[in-house]
Amino acid sequence: GEDVEQSLFLSVREGDSSVINCTYTDSSSTYLYWYKQEPGAGLQLLTYIFSNMDMKQDQRLTVLLNKKDKHLSLRIADTQTGDSAIYFCAERSSGSARQLTFGSGTQLTVLP
Amino acid sequence: GAGVSQTPSNKVTEKGKYVELRCDPISGHTALYWYRQSLGQGPEFLIYFQGTGAADDSGLPNDRFFAVRPEGSVSTLKIQRTERGDSAVYLCASSRSAGDNEQFFGPGTRLTVL
């Protein structure tokens, strides 16, 4: 079945860039997503990328996709304390399946 | 407009009891999804509805779990004979249609089975 892997923790200094990495196994993935989850809150969709793209930029967020290596990354520029949260990578397969398969999440801690 | 809402926000029950968890999707969204998130894990798919029908229930762990969406809007996830291992946050998401790329999540219901 599909599998999505992420490193568990990342710490950065305020103002630095953060890079959160994700690998997935399903070669038929059509869309790849980044969600943010703050304590006690639901999942907030940050951005997503179609599998025929290799980069997408949205304000401070840059998503890079290496389809050959099945590697996805999320770069947050000028990281702020409000960016501290758990970030989930997710993929959606082609075909009739509509559900998302999530990684275990990366806890981002932004230090002052 | 309002986002996805879920009630209750917290539910504590005893082993063996029956529980119902409710999801109100974004108005006009025809696709609705249930996921379960255990501590320290990402959400795992349970079931998805397109309109009133369950289009894919392959993620339901066993026959104690059942979900309905009788009028194509509100959905209820029902768990019979709850077990301690059912303790988790149950998340609901909706999208404009099944083919839409964006799923919007509710805040979840934290279920604790004692």
Tab-separated table of N, CA and C in Angstrom, chain B residues 15-59:
chain	number	residue	atom	x	y	z
B	15	LYS	N	-15.848	1.681	28.087
B	15	LYS	CA	-15.689	0.499	27.217
B	15	LYS	C	-17.028	-0.219	27.086
B	16	GLY	N	-17.366	-0.557	25.843
B	16	GLY	CA	-18.600	-1.284	25.594
B	16	GLY	C	-19.786	-0.413	25.219
B	17	LYS	N	-19.660	0.891	25.427
B	17	LYS	CA	-20.775	1.785	25.117
B	17	LYS	C	-20.817	2.113	23.623
B	18	TYR	N	-21.944	2.718	23.222
B	18	TYR	CA	-22.170	3.150	21.842
B	18	TYR	C	-21.987	4.671	21.775
B	19	VAL	N	-21.321	5.157	20.714
B	19	VAL	CA	-21.158	6.604	20.555
B	19	VAL	C	-21.505	7.019	19.132
B	20	GLU	N	-21.938	8.274	19.021
B	20	GLU	CA	-22.201	8.878	17.716
B	20	GLU	C	-21.431	10.185	17.642
B	21	LEU	N	-20.757	10.389	16.532
B	21	LEU	CA	-19.992	11.611	16.288
B	21	LEU	C	-20.578	12.274	15.048
B	22	ARG	N	-20.766	13.577	15.146
B	22	ARG	CA	-21.477	14.282	14.068
B	22	ARG	C	-20.539	15.209	13.301
B	23	CYS	N	-20.789	15.309	12.005
B	23	CYS	CA	-20.020	16.215	11.140
B	23	CYS	C	-20.970	17.037	10.284
B	24	ASP	N	-20.771	18.364	10.292
B	24	ASP	CA	-21.496	19.270	9.414
B	24	ASP	C	-20.507	19.796	8.372
B	25	PRO	N	-20.634	19.375	7.129
B	25	PRO	CA	-19.652	19.829	6.129
B	25	PRO	C	-19.919	21.272	5.718
B	26	ILE	N	-19.026	21.811	4.942
B	26	ILE	CA	-19.226	23.146	4.365
B	26	ILE	C	-20.443	23.065	3.438
B	27	SER	N	-21.298	24.079	3.532
B	27	SER	CA	-22.521	24.087	2.751
B	27	SER	C	-22.232	23.932	1.258
B	28	GLY	N	-22.932	22.999	0.628
B	28	GLY	CA	-22.749	22.787	-0.809
B	28	GLY	C	-21.696	21.762	-1.168
B	29	HIS	N	-20.917	21.325	-0.196
B	29	HIS	CA	-19.896	20.305	-0.476
B	29	HIS	C	-20.564	18.944	-0.559
B	30	THR	N	-20.333	18.258	-1.657
B	30	THR	CA	-21.000	16.972	-1.846
B	30	THR	C	-20.166	15.795	-1.355
B	31	ALA	N	-18.868	15.973	-1.241
B	31	ALA	CA	-18.004	14.877	-0.772
B	31	ALA	C	-17.654	15.086	0.692
B	32	LEU	N	-17.700	14.012	1.452
B	32	LEU	CA	-17.424	14.082	2.891
B	32	LEU	C	-16.570	12.886	3.276
B	33	TYR	N	-15.572	13.143	4.110
B	33	TYR	CA	-14.591	12.118	4.490
B	33	TYR	C	-14.496	12.046	6.009
B	34	TRP	N	-14.291	10.847	6.500
B	34	TRP	CA	-13.946	10.636	7.916
B	34	TRP	C	-12.541	10.043	7.980
B	35	TYR	N	-11.759	10.601	8.908
B	35	TYR	CA	-10.415	10.104	9.198
B	35	TYR	C	-10.299	9.915	10.712
B	36	ARG	N	-9.332	9.095	11.095
B	36	ARG	CA	-9.048	8.904	12.524
B	36	ARG	C	-7.562	9.218	12.752
B	37	GLN	N	-7.288	9.997	13.788
B	37	GLN	CA	-5.901	10.386	14.085
B	37	GLN	C	-5.548	9.921	15.487
B	38	SER	N	-4.662	8.954	15.561
B	38	SER	CA	-4.166	8.493	16.862
B	38	SER	C	-3.011	9.386	17.294
B	39	LEU	N	-2.704	9.353	18.570
B	39	LEU	CA	-1.679	10.223	19.134
B	39	LEU	C	-0.337	10.022	18.429
B	40	GLY	N	0.233	11.120	17.968
B	40	GLY	CA	1.544	11.055	17.331
B	40	GLY	C	1.534	10.545	15.902
B	41	GLN	N	0.356	10.384	15.335
B	41	GLN	CA	0.245	9.859	13.968
B	41	GLN	C	-0.477	10.845	13.062
B	42	GLY	N	-0.374	10.603	11.776
B	42	GLY	CA	-1.180	11.369	10.839
B	42	GLY	C	-2.574	10.769	10.741
B	43	PRO	N	-3.505	11.510	10.178
B	43	PRO	CA	-4.863	10.976	10.007
B	43	PRO	C	-4.864	9.754	9.093
B	44	GLU	N	-5.750	8.812	9.420
B	44	GLU	CA	-5.936	7.614	8.590
B	44	GLU	C	-7.371	7.586	8.095
B	45	PHE	N	-7.514	7.311	6.829
B	45	PHE	CA	-8.819	7.309	6.174
B	45	PHE	C	-9.734	6.218	6.732
B	46	LEU	N	-10.996	6.591	6.922
B	46	LEU	CA	-12.006	5.618	7.336
B	46	LEU	C	-13.021	5.364	6.227
B	47	ILE	N	-13.718	6.435	5.794
B	47	ILE	CA	-14.823	6.270	4.852
B	47	ILE	C	-15.036	7.590	4.125
B	48	TYR	N	-15.554	7.499	2.883
B	48	TYR	CA	-15.885	8.724	2.175
B	48	TYR	C	-17.246	8.576	1.502
B	49	PHE	N	-17.992	9.683	1.509
B	49	PHE	CA	-19.325	9.767	0.918
B	49	PHE	C	-19.298	10.711	-0.273
B	50	GLN	N	-19.970	10.301	-1.304
B	50	GLN	CA	-20.299	11.217	-2.393
B	50	GLN	C	-21.825	11.299	-2.368
B	51	GLY	N	-22.344	12.464	-1.951
B	51	GLY	CA	-23.782	12.574	-1.749
B	51	GLY	C	-24.203	11.740	-0.551
B	52	THR	N	-25.226	10.940	-0.716
B	52	THR	CA	-25.760	10.145	0.392
B	52	THR	C	-25.089	8.789	0.526
B	53	GLY	N	-24.428	8.338	-0.513
B	53	GLY	CA	-23.889	6.988	-0.500
B	53	GLY	C	-22.429	6.916	-0.098
B	54	ALA	N	-22.077	5.838	0.595
B	54	ALA	CA	-20.678	5.604	0.952
B	54	ALA	C	-19.951	5.087	-0.281
B	55	ALA	N	-19.098	5.922	-0.853
B	55	ALA	CA	-18.398	5.540	-2.077
B	55	ALA	C	-17.210	4.622	-1.796
B	56	ASP	N	-16.656	4.724	-0.599
B	56	ASP	CA	-15.489	3.914	-0.246
B	56	ASP	C	-15.439	3.800	1.271
B	57	ASP	N	-15.679	2.610	1.795
B	57	ASP	CA	-15.611	2.408	3.253
B	57	ASP	C	-14.464	1.461	3.610
B	58	SER	N	-13.469	1.408	2.749
B	58	SER	CA	-12.388	0.431	2.929
B	58	SER	C	-11.519	0.699	4.149
B	59	GLY	N	-11.606	1.914	4.715
B	59	GLY	CA	-10.784	2.222	5.873
B	59	GLY	C	-11.432	1.908	7.216
